[in-house]
Amino acid sequence: MIDPWTFSSTVDYENIMNQFGIKKFKDLLEDIKDPSLLMKRGIIFGHRDFNLIQERINKNKDFICITGMMPSGKMHIGHKMIVDQLKWYFKNGGNIFISIADMEAYATREKSLKDGRQIAINEYLVNYLALGLDLTHKNVNVYLQSQSKQLNELAFKLSKKVNLSQMKAIYGFENTTNIAHIYAPLVQVADILLPQTEDFCSPMPTIVPVGIDQDPHIRLTRDLAIRFKDEFGFISPGSTYHRFITGLTSAKMSSSKPKTAIFLNDSPENAEKKVKTAKTGGRESLKEQKELGGCPEKCVVYELLLYHLISDDKKLEKVYNECKAGILLCGECKQMTSIKIKNLVEGLAIKRNESFEIAENILD
Ligand code: TRP
Ligand code: SF4
């Protein structure tokens, strides 16, 4: 069972894919016209029904891309991945929907709705803008769960066709789980199906880019889409799954453990320092490393380069090969990476400053 609220990082992706019938993304990669970096590099590793989206893109037709964020903590570099994906879908004709899951944060974390709104604006929306997603565009729709009447009406209707034993089977809820927590997934299902209602895009292929921890919600959504097909004409939403970036200490990168994470609003000095203390795939001694080479596969520094910091495939390959051959050593590699991180957070800080006012107005 996957529990979306306490999911930890040591994931056997293969095993989960087999167990839940998630397909391999690489099998359809070559038919994608201009795949994103995360797709090409296997960071997006699985999907359900992505081919429906691919067809729409190839025919220059639009589609829906929906995601949500729980406004509960700070944004770290792992969260950048979702923004990168939204930008790709936007560029390829997607109608983008972003739900700020203040109701979920209220139900499952100790967060008031008021705090949720503030965190959403000052932490998430400004960083989304700083990372280059145009939240003011007419094809981008951002809302707070608690503020959308249509959403709450839909969640309520959907909840009619699911019962407690199904919810327990999917999420493992206990008799002591509070009802808001049990209900929160229905609000999320409504997030995913709302864009297909008449008030928005009407039924249309939909994609939800998520981490594997969110798969229980996807399964519930697909099930309910079928149950409500007669009433709403829903097309079952598809999904993609991305790997989680490893934390700096090699535990999961998590906002609640600052030592594991590089935050988007870390100071340049701090971000640099964090890279320099990150766990690498280097050998015990310099001599050994020169003889045997390093292990980029097990290296957090390499992961940062792979996911976020080197877009040129040839340059990345060079790092990989030279690490393996013992030519590139960790000190030099960290130095190069820390400069890239520094530039990234510096750039973001400048763009965030220009974005606060815009972010404030988006939710009104
Ligand atoms: N549950 C998601 C999280 O914990 C947030 C979320 C809310 C979401 N609604 C969504 C994700 C719709 C994808 C689609 O981060
Ligand atoms: Fe990691 Fe770079 Fe060291 Fe290789 S050289 S193990 S990629 S830090």
Coordinates of C-alpha atoms and ligand atoms in Angstrom, one line a residue:
M1 CA 0.0 0.0 0.0
I2 CA 1.2 3.5 -0.8
D3 CA 0.2 6.2 1.8
P4 CA 0.6 9.6 0.1
W5 CA 1.0 11.4 3.4
T6 CA 3.9 9.4 5.0
F7 CA 5.6 8.2 1.9
S8 CA 9.4 7.7 2.3
S9 CA 12.0 7.6 -0.4
T10 CA 13.5 4.2 -0.7
V11 CA 11.3 3.3 -3.7
D12 CA 11.5 0.2 -5.8
Y13 CA 10.0 1.8 -8.9
E14 CA 10.0 -1.4 -10.9
N15 CA 8.1 -3.3 -8.3
I16 CA 5.4 -0.5 -7.9
M17 CA 5.0 -0.3 -11.7
N18 CA 4.3 -4.0 -12.0
Q19 CA 2.0 -4.1 -9.0
F20 CA -0.2 -1.2 -10.2
G21 CA 0.1 -1.5 -13.9
I22 CA 2.0 1.6 -14.6
K23 CA 3.6 1.5 -18.1
K24 CA 7.2 2.4 -18.9
F25 CA 7.7 5.9 -20.3
K26 CA 10.7 5.0 -22.4
D27 CA 8.5 2.7 -24.6
L28 CA 6.8 5.7 -26.1
L29 CA 9.6 8.2 -25.9
E30 CA 10.7 8.0 -29.6
D31 CA 7.2 9.0 -30.8
I32 CA 7.3 12.2 -28.8
K33 CA 8.2 15.1 -31.1
D34 CA 10.3 17.3 -28.7
P35 CA 10.6 15.4 -25.4
S36 CA 11.6 17.4 -22.4
L37 CA 14.9 16.9 -20.6
L38 CA 13.2 15.0 -17.8
M39 CA 11.6 12.6 -20.3
K40 CA 14.8 12.0 -22.3
R41 CA 16.8 11.4 -19.1
G42 CA 14.5 8.8 -17.7
I43 CA 13.5 10.9 -14.7
I44 CA 10.0 10.6 -15.9
F45 CA 9.9 6.8 -15.9
G46 CA 6.3 5.7 -15.9
H47 CA 2.8 6.7 -17.2
R48 CA -0.8 5.8 -17.6
D49 CA -2.5 6.7 -20.9
F50 CA 0.2 9.3 -21.9
N51 CA -0.4 8.2 -25.5
L52 CA -3.8 10.1 -25.4
I53 CA -1.9 13.3 -24.8
Q54 CA 0.8 12.5 -27.3
E55 CA -2.0 12.1 -30.0
R56 CA -3.4 15.5 -29.1
I57 CA 0.1 17.1 -29.3
N58 CA 0.8 15.5 -32.6
K59 CA -2.5 16.8 -34.0
N60 CA -1.9 20.3 -32.6
K61 CA -4.9 20.0 -30.4
D62 CA -5.2 21.2 -26.8
F63 CA -5.5 19.1 -23.7
I64 CA -5.6 19.5 -19.9
C65 CA -2.7 19.4 -17.6
I66 CA -3.5 19.6 -13.9
T67 CA -1.4 19.6 -10.8
G68 CA -1.7 20.7 -7.2
M69 CA 0.5 21.6 -4.3
M70 CA 0.0 21.4 -0.6
P71 CA 1.0 24.7 0.8
S72 CA 2.8 23.3 3.8
G73 CA 6.5 24.1 3.6
K74 CA 9.3 25.6 1.6
M75 CA 9.9 24.9 -2.0
H76 CA 13.2 22.9 -2.6
I77 CA 15.0 22.1 -5.8
G78 CA 13.1 18.8 -6.2
H79 CA 9.9 20.8 -6.6
K80 CA 11.4 22.6 -9.6
M81 CA 10.7 19.4 -11.5
I82 CA 7.0 19.9 -11.5
V83 CA 7.3 23.4 -12.8
D84 CA 9.6 22.2 -15.6
Q85 CA 7.0 19.8 -16.6
L86 CA 4.2 22.4 -16.5
K87 CA 6.2 24.6 -18.8
W88 CA 6.6 21.8 -21.3
Y89 CA 2.9 21.0 -21.3
F90 CA 2.1 24.7 -21.6
K91 CA 4.4 25.1 -24.6
N92 CA 2.8 22.0 -26.2
G93 CA -0.8 23.3 -26.0
G94 CA -1.9 22.3 -22.6
N95 CA -4.6 24.1 -20.6
I96 CA -2.8 24.3 -17.2
F97 CA -4.7 24.0 -13.9
I98 CA -2.9 24.5 -10.6
S99 CA -4.7 23.7 -7.4
I100 CA -3.4 25.0 -4.1
A101 CA -4.4 22.3 -1.8
D102 CA -5.2 24.4 1.3
M103 CA -8.0 22.0 2.3
E104 CA -5.7 19.0 2.1
A105 CA -3.0 20.9 4.2
Y106 CA -5.7 21.8 6.7
A107 CA -6.9 18.2 6.9
T108 CA -3.6 16.4 7.0
R109 CA -1.0 18.9 8.3
E110 CA -1.3 21.5 11.1
K111 CA -2.0 24.3 8.7
S112 CA -4.8 26.9 8.9
L113 CA -6.5 28.0 5.7
K114 CA -5.1 31.5 6.2
D115 CA -1.5 30.2 6.5
G116 CA -2.1 28.1 3.4
R117 CA -2.9 31.1 1.4
Q118 CA 0.2 33.0 2.6
I119 CA 2.5 30.1 2.0
A120 CA 1.0 29.5 -1.4
I121 CA 1.6 33.1 -2.5
N122 CA 5.0 33.9 -0.9
E123 CA 6.6 30.5 -1.4
Y124 CA 5.0 28.7 -4.3
L125 CA 3.5 31.2 -6.7
V126 CA 6.4 33.6 -6.6
N127 CA 8.8 30.7 -7.3
Y128 CA 6.6 29.3 -10.1
L129 CA 6.8 32.8 -11.6
A130 CA 10.5 33.1 -11.0
L131 CA 11.1 29.7 -12.7
G132 CA 9.3 31.1 -15.8
L133 CA 5.8 29.8 -15.7
D134 CA 3.4 32.6 -16.8
L135 CA 0.6 32.2 -14.2
T136 CA -1.2 35.2 -15.6
H137 CA -1.7 33.6 -19.1
K138 CA -5.3 32.9 -20.1
N139 CA -4.5 29.2 -20.4
V140 CA -3.2 28.9 -16.8
N141 CA -5.7 28.7 -14.0
V142 CA -4.6 28.8 -10.4
Y143 CA -7.0 28.5 -7.5
L144 CA -7.3 27.7 -3.8
Q145 CA -9.3 24.6 -3.0
S146 CA -11.2 26.3 -0.3
Q147 CA -12.3 29.2 -2.5
S148 CA -13.7 27.3 -5.4
K149 CA -17.4 26.6 -5.2
Q150 CA -17.4 24.5 -8.3
L151 CA -14.7 22.3 -6.9
N152 CA -16.4 21.7 -3.6
E153 CA -19.7 21.0 -5.3
L154 CA -18.0 18.4 -7.6
A155 CA -16.1 16.8 -4.7
F156 CA -19.4 16.4 -2.8
K157 CA -21.1 14.8 -5.8
L158 CA -18.1 12.4 -6.4
S159 CA -18.1 11.3 -2.8
K160 CA -21.5 9.8 -3.3
K161 CA -20.0 6.9 -5.3
V162 CA -17.2 5.8 -2.9
N163 CA -17.6 4.2 0.5
L164 CA -15.5 3.8 3.5
S165 CA -14.3 0.3 2.8
Q166 CA -13.0 1.4 -0.6
M167 CA -11.2 4.4 1.0
K168 CA -9.6 2.1 3.5
A169 CA -8.5 -0.4 0.8
I170 CA -6.8 2.4 -1.2
Y171 CA -5.3 4.5 1.7
G172 CA -5.3 2.3 4.7
F173 CA -7.3 4.7 6.8
E174 CA -7.9 3.7 10.4
N175 CA -11.1 4.1 12.5
T176 CA -9.4 7.0 14.2
T177 CA -8.6 8.9 11.0
N178 CA -10.4 12.2 11.0
I179 CA -13.2 12.7 8.4
A180 CA -11.6 15.7 6.8
H181 CA -8.5 13.6 6.1
I182 CA -10.7 10.9 4.6
Y183 CA -12.5 13.5 2.5
A184 CA -9.3 15.3 1.3
P185 CA -8.7 12.8 -1.5
L186 CA -12.1 13.5 -2.9
V187 CA -11.2 17.1 -3.2
Q188 CA -8.1 16.1 -5.1
V189 CA -10.1 13.9 -7.4
A190 CA -12.4 16.8 -8.0
D191 CA -9.2 19.0 -8.8
I192 CA -8.3 16.5 -11.5
L193 CA -11.8 16.2 -13.0
L194 CA -13.0 19.8 -12.6
P195 CA -11.2 21.0 -15.8
Q196 CA -13.3 18.5 -17.8
T197 CA -16.6 20.0 -16.6
E198 CA -18.7 22.4 -18.8
D199 CA -17.6 25.5 -16.9
F200 CA -14.0 24.9 -18.0
C201 CA -12.8 22.8 -20.9
S202 CA -15.5 20.1 -21.2
P203 CA -14.3 16.5 -21.5
M204 CA -10.8 16.4 -22.9
P205 CA -7.7 14.2 -22.5
T206 CA -6.0 15.1 -19.2
I207 CA -2.6 14.5 -17.8
V208 CA -1.4 14.7 -14.2
P209 CA 2.3 14.8 -13.7
V210 CA 3.1 13.4 -10.2
G211 CA 5.5 11.5 -8.0
I212 CA 4.6 7.9 -7.3
D213 CA 3.3 8.7 -3.8
Q214 CA 0.3 10.3 -5.5
D215 CA -0.7 7.2 -7.4
P216 CA -3.5 6.2 -5.0
H217 CA -5.2 9.4 -5.9
I218 CA -4.8 8.7 -9.6
R219 CA -6.3 5.3 -9.2
L220 CA -9.3 6.7 -7.3
T221 CA -9.7 9.4 -9.9
R222 CA -9.7 7.0 -12.8
D223 CA -12.2 4.8 -11.0
L224 CA -14.6 7.7 -10.3
A225 CA -14.2 9.1 -13.8
I226 CA -15.7 5.8 -15.1
R227 CA -18.5 5.8 -12.5
F228 CA -19.5 9.3 -13.4
K229 CA -19.0 8.9 -17.2
D230 CA -22.7 9.0 -17.9
E231 CA -23.3 12.2 -16.0
F232 CA -20.2 14.1 -17.0
G233 CA -18.7 12.3 -20.0
F234 CA -15.3 12.3 -18.3
I235 CA -12.2 10.8 -20.1
S236 CA -10.1 8.9 -17.6
P237 CA -7.1 11.1 -16.7
G238 CA -3.7 9.9 -17.5
S239 CA -0.6 10.4 -15.4
T240 CA 3.2 10.5 -15.5
Y241 CA 5.5 9.5 -12.7
H242 CA 8.9 11.1 -11.9
R243 CA 11.7 9.9 -9.7
F244 CA 12.4 11.8 -6.5
I245 CA 15.6 13.7 -6.3
T246 CA 17.8 12.3 -3.5
G247 CA 18.5 14.5 -0.5
L248 CA 22.0 15.9 0.2
T249 CA 22.5 13.4 3.0
S250 CA 21.2 10.6 0.7
A251 CA 17.9 10.4 2.7
K252 CA 14.8 11.8 1.0
M253 CA 14.9 15.5 0.1
S254 CA 12.3 17.0 2.3
S255 CA 11.4 20.5 3.3
S256 CA 10.9 19.4 6.9
K257 CA 14.6 18.3 7.1
P258 CA 16.6 21.4 6.0
K259 CA 19.9 19.5 5.9
T260 CA 18.6 17.3 3.1
A261 CA 17.4 20.1 0.8
I262 CA 18.5 23.0 -1.3
F263 CA 15.7 25.5 -1.0
L264 CA 14.9 27.8 -3.9
N265 CA 15.3 30.7 -1.6
D266 CA 18.5 29.7 0.0
S267 CA 21.1 32.4 -0.1
P268 CA 23.8 31.8 -2.8
E269 CA 26.4 31.2 -0.1
N270 CA 24.3 28.7 1.7
A271 CA 23.3 26.8 -1.5
E272 CA 27.0 26.6 -2.4
K273 CA 28.0 25.3 1.0
K274 CA 25.3 22.7 0.8
V275 CA 26.6 21.3 -2.5
K276 CA 30.1 21.2 -1.0
T277 CA 28.9 19.0 1.9
A278 CA 26.7 16.8 -0.2
K279 CA 27.2 13.1 -0.3
T280 CA 29.0 12.0 -3.5
G281 CA 29.7 8.8 -5.3
G282 CA 33.5 9.3 -4.8
R283 CA 35.9 6.8 -3.4
E284 CA 37.5 6.7 0.0
S285 CA 40.9 8.1 -1.2
L286 CA 42.1 10.2 -4.0
K287 CA 44.3 7.4 -5.1
E288 CA 41.4 4.9 -5.3
Q289 CA 39.3 7.4 -7.2
K290 CA 42.0 7.9 -9.8
E291 CA 42.4 4.1 -10.2
L292 CA 38.7 3.0 -10.0
G293 CA 36.8 6.1 -10.9
G294 CA 33.7 7.5 -9.1
C295 CA 30.1 6.3 -9.1
P296 CA 27.9 9.0 -10.6
E297 CA 24.9 6.7 -10.3
K298 CA 25.2 7.0 -6.5
C299 CA 26.1 10.6 -6.4
V300 CA 23.8 13.4 -5.2
V301 CA 26.0 16.0 -6.9
Y302 CA 25.6 14.2 -10.2
E303 CA 21.8 14.1 -9.7
L304 CA 21.7 17.8 -9.3
L305 CA 23.5 18.2 -12.6
L306 CA 21.3 15.6 -14.3
Y307 CA 17.9 16.9 -13.1
H308 CA 18.5 20.6 -13.1
L309 CA 21.9 22.1 -13.9
I310 CA 23.3 20.8 -17.2
S311 CA 20.9 20.9 -20.1
D312 CA 23.5 20.1 -22.8
D313 CA 23.5 16.3 -23.1
K314 CA 27.1 16.2 -24.4
K315 CA 28.4 18.2 -21.4
L316 CA 26.6 15.9 -19.0
E317 CA 28.0 12.9 -20.7
K318 CA 31.4 14.3 -20.4
V319 CA 31.0 14.7 -16.6
Y320 CA 29.7 11.1 -16.4
N321 CA 32.5 9.6 -18.4
E322 CA 35.3 11.6 -16.8
C323 CA 34.0 10.7 -13.3
K324 CA 33.8 7.0 -14.2
A325 CA 37.4 7.2 -15.6
G326 CA 38.8 8.8 -12.5
I327 CA 39.8 11.9 -14.5
L328 CA 37.3 14.2 -12.8
L329 CA 37.6 14.3 -9.0
C330 CA 34.9 15.3 -6.5
G331 CA 36.5 18.5 -5.4
E332 CA 36.6 20.0 -8.8
C333 CA 33.2 18.6 -9.7
K334 CA 31.6 20.1 -6.6
Q335 CA 33.2 23.4 -7.3
M336 CA 31.7 23.5 -10.8
T337 CA 28.3 22.4 -9.5
S338 CA 28.3 24.9 -6.6
I339 CA 28.8 27.7 -9.1
K340 CA 25.8 26.5 -11.1
I341 CA 23.7 26.3 -8.0
K342 CA 24.8 29.7 -6.9
N343 CA 23.8 31.2 -10.3
L344 CA 20.5 29.5 -10.2
V345 CA 19.4 30.7 -6.7
E346 CA 20.8 34.2 -7.5
G347 CA 18.7 34.4 -10.6
L348 CA 15.6 33.2 -8.8
A349 CA 16.0 35.8 -6.1
I350 CA 16.0 38.6 -8.6
K351 CA 13.0 37.2 -10.4
R352 CA 11.1 36.6 -7.2
N353 CA 11.5 40.2 -6.3
E354 CA 9.7 41.1 -9.5
S355 CA 7.0 38.6 -8.9
F356 CA 5.5 39.2 -5.5
E357 CA 3.0 41.7 -6.7
I358 CA 1.8 39.5 -9.5
A359 CA 1.6 36.5 -7.1
E360 CA -0.6 38.5 -4.7
N361 CA -3.1 39.3 -7.4
I362 CA -3.4 35.8 -8.9
L363 CA -5.7 34.4 -6.3
D364 CA -8.1 37.3 -6.2
Ligands
TRP1 N1 -1.8 15.9 -2.8 C1 -0.8 16.7 -3.6 C2 0.4 16.8 -2.7 O1 0.5 16.3 -1.6 C3 -1.4 18.0 -3.9 C4 -2.5 18.0 -4.9 C5 -3.8 18.5 -4.6 C6 -2.5 17.5 -6.2 N2 -4.5 18.4 -5.8 C7 -3.8 17.8 -6.7 C8 -1.6 16.9 -7.1 C9 -4.2 17.4 -8.0 C10 -2.0 16.6 -8.4 C11 -3.3 16.8 -8.8 O2 1.4 17.5 -3.0
SF4_2 FE1 29.9 12.7 -8.0 FE2 31.3 14.4 -9.4 FE3 32.5 12.9 -7.5 FE4 31.7 11.8 -9.8 S1 33.3 13.4 -9.6 S2 31.4 11.0 -7.8 S3 29.9 13.0 -10.3 S4 31.0 14.5 -7.2

